[in-house]
Structures are given as C-alpha cells and as structure tokens.
Short mmCIF file of C-alpha atoms in Angstrom, two decimals:
data_model
loop_
_atom_site.label_atom_id
_atom_site.label_comp_id
_atom_site.label_asym_id
_atom_site.label_seq_id
_atom_site.Cartn_x
_atom_site.Cartn_y
_atom_site.Cartn_z
CA MET A 136 -8.01 6.39 -10.55
CA ILE A 137 -7.80 2.60 -9.03
CA ARG A 138 -4.76 2.09 -6.61
CA HIS A 139 -3.23 -1.26 -6.17
CA VAL A 140 -1.05 -1.57 -3.09
CA ALA A 141 0.00 -5.63 -2.40
CA VAL A 142 2.23 -6.15 1.21
CA PHE A 143 4.04 -9.43 0.67
CA ARG A 144 6.00 -11.65 3.32
CA PHE A 145 8.13 -14.16 1.56
CA ALA A 146 9.90 -17.44 3.00
CA PRO A 147 13.53 -16.70 4.13
CA SER A 148 14.31 -18.73 1.03
CA PHE A 149 14.31 -15.83 -1.23
CA THR A 150 17.27 -14.49 -1.27
CA ASP A 151 18.05 -10.42 -1.03
CA ALA A 152 19.77 -10.66 -4.40
CA GLN A 153 16.70 -12.71 -5.46
CA ARG A 154 14.50 -10.19 -4.59
CA ASP A 155 16.18 -7.25 -5.84
CA ALA A 156 15.98 -8.68 -9.55
CA TRP A 157 12.60 -9.68 -8.69
CA MET A 158 12.14 -5.77 -7.33
CA ALA A 159 13.89 -5.04 -10.69
CA MET A 160 11.49 -6.87 -12.92
CA LEU A 161 8.01 -5.12 -11.17
CA ARG A 162 9.90 -1.71 -12.26
CA SER A 163 10.52 -2.67 -15.78
CA LEU A 164 6.67 -3.14 -15.85
CA PRO A 165 5.22 0.26 -17.01
CA GLU A 166 7.30 0.61 -20.01
CA GLN A 167 5.40 -2.79 -21.01
CA ILE A 168 2.23 -2.49 -19.74
CA PRO A 169 0.47 1.02 -21.09
CA GLU A 170 -2.12 0.46 -18.62
CA LEU A 171 -0.04 -0.02 -15.47
CA ARG A 172 0.41 4.49 -15.00
CA ARG A 173 3.03 3.90 -11.72
CA MET A 174 4.05 1.66 -9.85
CA SER A 175 6.65 1.93 -6.22
CA VAL A 176 7.95 -1.40 -4.91
CA GLY A 177 10.22 -1.41 -1.99
CA VAL A 178 11.40 -3.10 1.04
CA ASP A 179 10.62 -1.98 4.64
CA VAL A 180 12.95 -0.35 6.44
CA LEU A 181 11.03 0.05 9.65
CA GLY A 182 11.06 -3.30 11.12
CA GLY A 183 7.78 -3.04 12.83
CA PRO A 184 5.34 -5.29 14.62
CA SER A 185 2.99 -5.11 11.97
CA SER A 186 5.53 -4.63 9.41
CA ASN A 187 5.59 -6.67 6.48
CA GLU A 188 8.70 -7.22 3.70
CA LEU A 189 7.75 -5.68 0.58
CA ALA A 190 5.28 -3.34 -0.79
CA ILE A 191 3.57 -2.73 -4.01
CA VAL A 192 1.81 0.49 -4.95
CA ALA A 193 0.43 0.35 -8.17
CA ASP A 194 -1.84 3.38 -10.35
CA PHE A 195 -4.02 2.60 -13.03
CA ASP A 196 -6.47 4.68 -14.53
CA ASP A 197 -9.50 2.42 -13.96
CA LEU A 198 -10.90 -1.06 -12.98
CA GLU A 199 -10.38 -2.21 -16.70
CA GLY A 200 -6.48 -0.72 -17.05
CA LEU A 201 -5.78 -3.11 -13.50
CA ASP A 202 -7.28 -5.82 -15.55
CA ALA A 203 -5.18 -5.62 -18.30
CA TYR A 204 -2.26 -5.37 -16.06
CA THR A 205 -3.19 -8.87 -14.34
CA ARG A 206 -3.75 -10.46 -17.94
CA HIS A 207 -0.56 -9.11 -18.85
CA PRO A 208 2.10 -11.75 -19.84
CA ALA A 209 4.92 -9.33 -18.20
CA HIS A 210 2.57 -9.64 -15.03
CA ALA A 211 2.70 -13.47 -15.20
CA GLU A 212 6.49 -14.14 -15.44
CA VAL A 213 6.33 -11.44 -12.48
CA LEU A 214 4.07 -13.96 -10.42
CA ALA A 215 6.14 -17.52 -11.72
CA ILE A 216 9.30 -15.80 -9.35
CA SER A 217 6.99 -14.99 -6.48
CA THR A 218 4.14 -16.91 -6.13
CA PRO A 219 6.91 -19.91 -4.82
CA VAL A 220 8.61 -17.85 -2.12
CA LYS A 221 5.21 -15.91 -0.89
CA VAL A 222 4.28 -16.52 2.83
CA SER A 223 1.92 -14.33 2.22
CA LEU A 224 -0.01 -11.41 0.17
CA ALA A 225 -2.38 -9.07 1.22
CA THR A 226 -4.01 -6.73 -1.13
CA VAL A 227 -6.67 -3.59 -1.49
CA ASP A 228 -7.74 -2.52 -4.27
CA PHE A 229 -9.29 1.01 -4.49
CA GLU A 230 -10.65 4.13 -6.10
CA VAL A 231 -8.89 7.30 -5.44
CA PRO A 232 -10.07 10.91 -7.49
CA ASP A 233 -6.78 11.91 -8.54
CA PRO A 234 -2.90 11.08 -8.38
CA SER A 235 -1.31 11.39 -5.04
CA MET B 46 10.75 9.97 -0.11
CA ILE B 47 9.37 7.40 2.78
CA ARG B 48 5.97 5.49 2.20
CA HIS B 49 3.80 3.98 4.31
CA VAL B 50 1.72 1.38 3.15
CA ALA B 51 -1.03 0.20 5.69
CA VAL B 52 -3.22 -2.61 4.88
CA PHE B 53 -6.51 -4.00 7.53
CA ARG B 54 -9.31 -5.99 8.38
CA PHE B 55 -11.57 -4.97 10.61
CA ALA B 56 -13.90 -7.00 12.93
CA PRO B 57 -18.17 -6.95 11.52
CA SER B 58 -18.65 -4.74 14.43
CA PHE B 59 -17.00 -2.02 12.45
CA THR B 60 -20.07 -0.34 10.43
CA ASP B 61 -19.28 0.84 7.25
CA ALA B 62 -21.00 4.49 8.79
CA GLN B 63 -17.94 4.02 11.36
CA ARG B 64 -15.39 3.26 8.75
CA ASP B 65 -16.64 6.25 6.97
CA ALA B 66 -16.17 8.38 9.53
CA TRP B 67 -12.75 7.16 10.05
CA MET B 68 -11.93 7.48 6.91
CA ALA B 69 -12.78 11.19 7.11
CA MET B 70 -10.75 11.71 9.98
CA LEU B 71 -7.61 10.26 8.24
CA ARG B 72 -8.34 12.62 5.01
CA SER B 73 -7.86 15.59 7.62
CA LEU B 74 -4.55 14.45 8.75
CA PRO B 75 -2.60 15.97 6.21
CA GLU B 76 -3.99 19.38 7.29
CA GLN B 77 -3.25 18.66 10.85
CA ILE B 78 0.27 17.12 10.23
CA PRO B 79 2.70 19.18 7.98
CA GLU B 80 5.41 16.02 7.39
CA LEU B 81 2.39 14.27 6.13
CA ARG B 82 2.78 15.30 2.29
CA ARG B 83 0.19 12.87 0.94
CA MET B 84 -2.13 10.40 1.93
CA SER B 85 -4.83 8.49 -0.02
CA VAL B 86 -7.20 6.27 1.70
CA GLY B 87 -9.93 4.05 0.24
CA VAL B 88 -11.79 0.68 1.04
CA ASP B 89 -11.25 -2.35 -1.63
CA VAL B 90 -13.60 -2.70 -4.50
CA LEU B 91 -12.19 -5.90 -5.34
CA GLY B 92 -12.80 -8.60 -3.40
CA GLY B 93 -10.08 -11.06 -3.97
CA PRO B 94 -8.87 -13.80 -1.84
CA SER B 95 -5.92 -11.89 -1.24
CA SER B 96 -7.76 -8.60 -0.48
CA ASN B 97 -8.27 -7.16 2.94
CA GLU B 98 -10.79 -4.41 3.67
CA LEU B 99 -9.31 -1.08 4.07
CA ALA B 100 -5.85 0.48 2.97
CA ILE B 101 -3.57 3.90 3.14
CA VAL B 102 -0.97 5.07 1.26
CA ALA B 103 1.02 7.86 3.26
CA ASP B 104 4.43 9.87 1.85
CA PHE B 105 6.85 11.43 3.79
CA ASP B 106 9.96 13.48 3.01
CA ASP B 107 12.10 11.17 5.27
CA LEU B 108 12.24 8.62 8.25
CA GLU B 109 11.80 11.99 10.63
CA GLY B 110 8.84 13.13 9.48
CA LEU B 111 6.79 9.53 9.29
CA ASP B 112 8.33 9.79 12.88
CA ALA B 113 6.74 13.03 13.63
CA TYR B 114 3.40 11.61 12.41
CA THR B 115 3.16 8.63 14.37
CA ARG B 116 4.08 10.41 17.19
CA HIS B 117 1.20 13.78 16.48
CA PRO B 118 -2.22 13.56 18.68
CA ALA B 119 -4.69 13.58 15.71
CA HIS B 120 -2.56 10.36 14.81
CA ALA B 121 -3.32 8.82 18.58
CA GLU B 122 -7.60 9.98 18.08
CA VAL B 123 -7.00 7.53 14.26
CA LEU B 124 -5.74 4.85 16.32
CA ALA B 125 -8.10 5.07 18.73
CA ILE B 126 -10.94 4.05 17.17
CA SER B 127 -9.12 1.76 14.68
CA THR B 128 -7.08 0.08 16.93
CA PRO B 129 -10.48 -2.06 19.50
CA VAL B 130 -12.05 -3.08 15.60
CA LYS B 131 -8.61 -4.09 14.04
CA VAL B 132 -8.47 -7.45 13.46
CA SER B 133 -5.19 -7.36 11.39
CA LEU B 134 -2.92 -5.16 10.18
CA ALA B 135 -0.35 -5.63 7.69
CA THR B 136 2.06 -2.60 6.98
CA VAL B 137 5.40 -1.70 4.88
CA ASP B 138 7.64 1.79 5.19
CA PHE B 139 9.91 1.95 1.55
CA GLU B 140 11.94 4.46 0.01
CA VAL B 141 11.11 5.74 -3.30
CA PRO B 142 13.48 7.86 -5.64
CA ASP B 143 10.49 10.75 -6.17
CA PRO B 144 6.89 11.36 -5.52
CA SER B 145 5.12 8.76 -7.84
#
C-alpha cells in the first residue's frame, strides 16, 4: 500500500467556511476516484510549535493508484481551490505493509 | 479518534542506516505504549517538489492517549535521536470519525 500524507498551511484569507467546504470536496473524492481507497482529512486541534493547519492521509494500492488520483479531474478541482491560498505544503508518499 | 501526522526533513549527516534504525525504534512503540493504537512510518518514494523525507501517522483514541504517548519515556528515546538531525518538522493532530 502507498500512503500519501500532505500537511498544509493556508493564508488567513482562506476562511474557516471556505476550508470546511474544501474539506467536504476532499471527503467526496473516494466516491469519485476508485483508486483512492481511504482518505482522512482534518484541521489541527493541538496548536503546538510544529503544528500546521490541515492534513490529508490518503491510501492507495500502489503508485499507479496514486498517479490516477493525481491526474483525476476531481482532484484538479480540489487543487484549484487550495493552490491560490496555500502558504506551504509538505508531502511524503511512503510504502505501508498493509492498511494501518 | 485522534490522528497524529508528522513530516520530517533531516540533515544529510543522518545516514540511511541511522534512519532505518530510528524507524525500527518507532515501529516498536505500539508494543510499549498501549495508548498508541496504530503507527505507520516510512520514507518518501516520490521525490516531488513538495516531498519531505519521512512521515509518521499515529492513531490514538483521544487527546489523552496522544498526551500519554508524548510523555512516554520510549518516545523521549526516539526524540533524543531525531532532534539533533531534524531540519524541519510539520505536524497536524486531527479528529477522525473512526479508523481509516
């Protein structure tokens, strides 16, 4: 399994309501992209010194599945919202032996 | 459920062998810290423009479980290895409805 992790900081202009709507778009992606096996997305609740604002954890069977997600039109619609307000993005894509 | 995500960049002085040994320490934590329900850890395989080096995804029943992990001596041993070689760390701790 390939696990895709993405951690975001957003500009203050991205309101909580806009962010909630964006998260709802993300949560609808597994219904639209069969290669996307599971997705969790949420806003930080800790507010520590290393805390960013929002994270996505998305699981795929393999790198081909991740590639299908990256290229999917529904994913492009999500990016069109976040790209203009994204201050930073840190990702890691790593192999996991089985769903965990 | 609380999902803890941590994304790291390390100094070049942290060798692959040292990093592998550190990941083995991390993977032993669920046996030592009962509040840590699941952990996945791995090294980035994509190498894209936003890619960092290594990610951890750790799941807890609640914030008290996360706090127990943070304060556990076995976690302190892991931090003692990574803190001197850590170039950047971005975390997000977020609520997830159920294991996913």
